[in-house]
Amino acid sequence: MTTENREESIKYIQAQLDHGYIDLGAHDEDELEIVKDALEKQIGKKPYDKCKSPDWQIICCPSCNRVFWNSGNWIHYEPKYCEKCGQKIDWENWRSYINT
């Protein structure tokens, strides 16, 4: 499933949840929410710098704030998915913490 297909599926599921047009058969709204959340986490998001300081960086998961990089403690790794929440992390073209 491509990112575009995931985004369309999420929009469709959200519209059904928002407007009550749900034909769930043997499923309920909670299960549909779980499916929507799982699809959203498969779409890569950029990590963010919690400090936004030129002297100190704490790079975190955009969904749950798990620390991937802490310049003070030299913690540094770039996981494909966050180990805490499962969010796909998009590291492409994101290197603001490297001094150039």
JSON list of N, CA and C in Angstrom, two decimals, residues 30-63:
[
{"chain": "A", "resi": 30, "resn": "ASP", "atom": "N", "xyz": [-14.54, 1.23, 17.57]},
{"chain": "A", "resi": 30, "resn": "ASP", "atom": "CA", "xyz": [-13.21, 1.14, 18.20]},
{"chain": "A", "resi": 30, "resn": "ASP", "atom": "C", "xyz": [-12.22, 0.42, 17.29]},
{"chain": "A", "resi": 31, "resn": "GLU", "atom": "N", "xyz": [-12.67, -0.64, 16.63]},
{"chain": "A", "resi": 31, "resn": "GLU", "atom": "CA", "xyz": [-11.79, -1.36, 15.71]},
{"chain": "A", "resi": 31, "resn": "GLU", "atom": "C", "xyz": [-11.42, -0.49, 14.52]},
{"chain": "A", "resi": 32, "resn": "LEU", "atom": "N", "xyz": [-12.38, 0.29, 14.02]},
{"chain": "A", "resi": 32, "resn": "LEU", "atom": "CA", "xyz": [-12.11, 1.18, 12.90]},
{"chain": "A", "resi": 32, "resn": "LEU", "atom": "C", "xyz": [-11.09, 2.26, 13.30]},
{"chain": "A", "resi": 33, "resn": "GLU", "atom": "N", "xyz": [-11.19, 2.78, 14.51]},
{"chain": "A", "resi": 33, "resn": "GLU", "atom": "CA", "xyz": [-10.21, 3.74, 15.02]},
{"chain": "A", "resi": 33, "resn": "GLU", "atom": "C", "xyz": [-8.81, 3.13, 15.07]},
{"chain": "A", "resi": 34, "resn": "ILE", "atom": "N", "xyz": [-8.72, 1.87, 15.50]},
{"chain": "A", "resi": 34, "resn": "ILE", "atom": "CA", "xyz": [-7.43, 1.19, 15.57]},
{"chain": "A", "resi": 34, "resn": "ILE", "atom": "C", "xyz": [-6.82, 1.06, 14.17]},
{"chain": "A", "resi": 35, "resn": "VAL", "atom": "N", "xyz": [-7.64, 0.70, 13.20]},
{"chain": "A", "resi": 35, "resn": "VAL", "atom": "CA", "xyz": [-7.16, 0.57, 11.81]},
{"chain": "A", "resi": 35, "resn": "VAL", "atom": "C", "xyz": [-6.68, 1.93, 11.31]},
{"chain": "A", "resi": 36, "resn": "LYS", "atom": "N", "xyz": [-7.45, 2.98, 11.57]},
{"chain": "A", "resi": 36, "resn": "LYS", "atom": "CA", "xyz": [-7.07, 4.33, 11.13]},
{"chain": "A", "resi": 36, "resn": "LYS", "atom": "C", "xyz": [-5.75, 4.75, 11.76]},
{"chain": "A", "resi": 37, "resn": "ASP", "atom": "N", "xyz": [-5.61, 4.53, 13.07]},
{"chain": "A", "resi": 37, "resn": "ASP", "atom": "CA", "xyz": [-4.36, 4.89, 13.77]},
{"chain": "A", "resi": 37, "resn": "ASP", "atom": "C", "xyz": [-3.17, 4.13, 13.21]},
{"chain": "A", "resi": 38, "resn": "ALA", "atom": "N", "xyz": [-3.36, 2.85, 12.92]},
{"chain": "A", "resi": 38, "resn": "ALA", "atom": "CA", "xyz": [-2.28, 2.03, 12.37]},
{"chain": "A", "resi": 38, "resn": "ALA", "atom": "C", "xyz": [-1.86, 2.54, 10.99]},
{"chain": "A", "resi": 39, "resn": "LEU", "atom": "N", "xyz": [-2.83, 2.89, 10.16]},
{"chain": "A", "resi": 39, "resn": "LEU", "atom": "CA", "xyz": [-2.51, 3.44, 8.84]},
{"chain": "A", "resi": 39, "resn": "LEU", "atom": "C", "xyz": [-1.76, 4.76, 8.95]},
{"chain": "A", "resi": 40, "resn": "GLU", "atom": "N", "xyz": [-2.19, 5.62, 9.88]},
{"chain": "A", "resi": 40, "resn": "GLU", "atom": "CA", "xyz": [-1.52, 6.91, 10.06]},
{"chain": "A", "resi": 40, "resn": "GLU", "atom": "C", "xyz": [-0.06, 6.73, 10.47]},
{"chain": "A", "resi": 41, "resn": "LYS", "atom": "N", "xyz": [0.22, 5.74, 11.29]},
{"chain": "A", "resi": 41, "resn": "LYS", "atom": "CA", "xyz": [1.59, 5.53, 11.76]},
{"chain": "A", "resi": 41, "resn": "LYS", "atom": "C", "xyz": [2.50, 4.96, 10.68]},
{"chain": "A", "resi": 42, "resn": "GLN", "atom": "N", "xyz": [1.92, 4.44, 9.59]},
{"chain": "A", "resi": 42, "resn": "GLN", "atom": "CA", "xyz": [2.73, 3.92, 8.50]},
{"chain": "A", "resi": 42, "resn": "GLN", "atom": "C", "xyz": [3.17, 5.02, 7.54]},
{"chain": "A", "resi": 43, "resn": "ILE", "atom": "N", "xyz": [2.64, 6.21, 7.70]},
{"chain": "A", "resi": 43, "resn": "ILE", "atom": "CA", "xyz": [3.06, 7.35, 6.89]},
{"chain": "A", "resi": 43, "resn": "ILE", "atom": "C", "xyz": [4.19, 8.04, 7.63]},
{"chain": "A", "resi": 44, "resn": "GLY", "atom": "N", "xyz": [5.35, 8.11, 6.99]},
{"chain": "A", "resi": 44, "resn": "GLY", "atom": "CA", "xyz": [6.54, 8.67, 7.64]},
{"chain": "A", "resi": 44, "resn": "GLY", "atom": "C", "xyz": [6.36, 10.13, 8.02]},
{"chain": "A", "resi": 45, "resn": "LYS", "atom": "N", "xyz": [6.81, 10.46, 9.23]},
{"chain": "A", "resi": 45, "resn": "LYS", "atom": "CA", "xyz": [6.80, 11.84, 9.71]},
{"chain": "A", "resi": 45, "resn": "LYS", "atom": "C", "xyz": [8.22, 12.22, 10.10]},
{"chain": "A", "resi": 46, "resn": "LYS", "atom": "N", "xyz": [8.55, 13.48, 9.93]},
{"chain": "A", "resi": 46, "resn": "LYS", "atom": "CA", "xyz": [9.87, 13.99, 10.28]},
{"chain": "A", "resi": 46, "resn": "LYS", "atom": "C", "xyz": [10.00, 14.12, 11.79]},
{"chain": "A", "resi": 47, "resn": "PRO", "atom": "N", "xyz": [11.16, 13.76, 12.34]},
{"chain": "A", "resi": 47, "resn": "PRO", "atom": "CA", "xyz": [11.39, 14.02, 13.76]},
{"chain": "A", "resi": 47, "resn": "PRO", "atom": "C", "xyz": [11.52, 15.53, 13.96]},
{"chain": "A", "resi": 48, "resn": "TYR", "atom": "N", "xyz": [11.47, 15.95, 15.20]},
{"chain": "A", "resi": 48, "resn": "TYR", "atom": "CA", "xyz": [11.57, 17.39, 15.46]},
{"chain": "A", "resi": 48, "resn": "TYR", "atom": "C", "xyz": [12.58, 17.65, 16.58]},
{"chain": "A", "resi": 49, "resn": "ASP", "atom": "N", "xyz": [13.09, 18.87, 16.59]},
{"chain": "A", "resi": 49, "resn": "ASP", "atom": "CA", "xyz": [14.06, 19.30, 17.61]},
{"chain": "A", "resi": 49, "resn": "ASP", "atom": "C", "xyz": [13.29, 19.97, 18.73]},
{"chain": "A", "resi": 50, "resn": "LYS", "atom": "N", "xyz": [13.27, 19.34, 19.89]},
{"chain": "A", "resi": 50, "resn": "LYS", "atom": "CA", "xyz": [12.53, 19.83, 21.05]},
{"chain": "A", "resi": 50, "resn": "LYS", "atom": "C", "xyz": [13.11, 21.15, 21.59]},
{"chain": "A", "resi": 51, "resn": "CYS", "atom": "N", "xyz": [14.42, 21.32, 21.48]},
{"chain": "A", "resi": 51, "resn": "CYS", "atom": "CA", "xyz": [15.08, 22.51, 22.04]},
{"chain": "A", "resi": 51, "resn": "CYS", "atom": "C", "xyz": [15.12, 23.70, 21.09]},
{"chain": "A", "resi": 52, "resn": "LYS", "atom": "N", "xyz": [15.34, 23.45, 19.83]},
{"chain": "A", "resi": 52, "resn": "LYS", "atom": "CA", "xyz": [15.47, 24.50, 18.82]},
{"chain": "A", "resi": 52, "resn": "LYS", "atom": "C", "xyz": [16.55, 25.50, 19.21]},
{"chain": "A", "resi": 53, "resn": "SER", "atom": "N", "xyz": [17.67, 24.96, 19.65]},
{"chain": "A", "resi": 53, "resn": "SER", "atom": "CA", "xyz": [18.80, 25.78, 20.06]},
{"chain": "A", "resi": 53, "resn": "SER", "atom": "C", "xyz": [20.01, 25.39, 19.22]},
{"chain": "A", "resi": 54, "resn": "PRO", "atom": "N", "xyz": [20.86, 26.37, 18.84]},
{"chain": "A", "resi": 54, "resn": "PRO", "atom": "CA", "xyz": [22.05, 26.01, 18.06]},
{"chain": "A", "resi": 54, "resn": "PRO", "atom": "C", "xyz": [23.09, 25.25, 18.90]},
{"chain": "A", "resi": 55, "resn": "ASP", "atom": "N", "xyz": [23.00, 25.33, 20.21]},
{"chain": "A", "resi": 55, "resn": "ASP", "atom": "CA", "xyz": [23.98, 24.70, 21.09]},
{"chain": "A", "resi": 55, "resn": "ASP", "atom": "C", "xyz": [23.55, 23.35, 21.65]},
{"chain": "A", "resi": 56, "resn": "TRP", "atom": "N", "xyz": [22.29, 23.04, 21.57]},
{"chain": "A", "resi": 56, "resn": "TRP", "atom": "CA", "xyz": [21.77, 21.83, 22.22]},
{"chain": "A", "resi": 56, "resn": "TRP", "atom": "C", "xyz": [20.61, 21.31, 21.38]},
{"chain": "A", "resi": 57, "resn": "GLN", "atom": "N", "xyz": [20.64, 20.03, 21.09]},
{"chain": "A", "resi": 57, "resn": "GLN", "atom": "CA", "xyz": [19.55, 19.44, 20.33]},
{"chain": "A", "resi": 57, "resn": "GLN", "atom": "C", "xyz": [19.00, 18.20, 21.03]},
{"chain": "A", "resi": 58, "resn": "ILE", "atom": "N", "xyz": [17.70, 18.10, 21.05]},
{"chain": "A", "resi": 58, "resn": "ILE", "atom": "CA", "xyz": [17.01, 16.90, 21.49]},
{"chain": "A", "resi": 58, "resn": "ILE", "atom": "C", "xyz": [16.02, 16.56, 20.38]},
{"chain": "A", "resi": 59, "resn": "ILE", "atom": "N", "xyz": [16.34, 15.52, 19.63]},
{"chain": "A", "resi": 59, "resn": "ILE", "atom": "CA", "xyz": [15.54, 15.14, 18.47]},
{"chain": "A", "resi": 59, "resn": "ILE", "atom": "C", "xyz": [14.56, 14.05, 18.88]},
{"chain": "A", "resi": 60, "resn": "CYS", "atom": "N", "xyz": [13.27, 14.26, 18.60]},
{"chain": "A", "resi": 60, "resn": "CYS", "atom": "CA", "xyz": [12.22, 13.39, 19.14]},
{"chain": "A", "resi": 60, "resn": "CYS", "atom": "C", "xyz": [11.27, 12.87, 18.06]},
{"chain": "A", "resi": 61, "resn": "CYS", "atom": "N", "xyz": [10.55, 11.83, 18.44]},
{"chain": "A", "resi": 61, "resn": "CYS", "atom": "CA", "xyz": [9.47, 11.28, 17.62]},
{"chain": "A", "resi": 61, "resn": "CYS", "atom": "C", "xyz": [8.35, 12.32, 17.54]},
{"chain": "A", "resi": 62, "resn": "PRO", "atom": "N", "xyz": [7.80, 12.55, 16.36]},
{"chain": "A", "resi": 62, "resn": "PRO", "atom": "CA", "xyz": [6.73, 13.53, 16.22]},
{"chain": "A", "resi": 62, "resn": "PRO", "atom": "C", "xyz": [5.40, 13.09, 16.83]},
{"chain": "A", "resi": 63, "resn": "SER", "atom": "N", "xyz": [5.26, 11.80, 17.14]},
{"chain": "A", "resi": 63, "resn": "SER", "atom": "CA", "xyz": [4.00, 11.31, 17.69]},
{"chain": "A", "resi": 63, "resn": "SER", "atom": "C", "xyz": [4.00, 11.15, 19.20]}
]
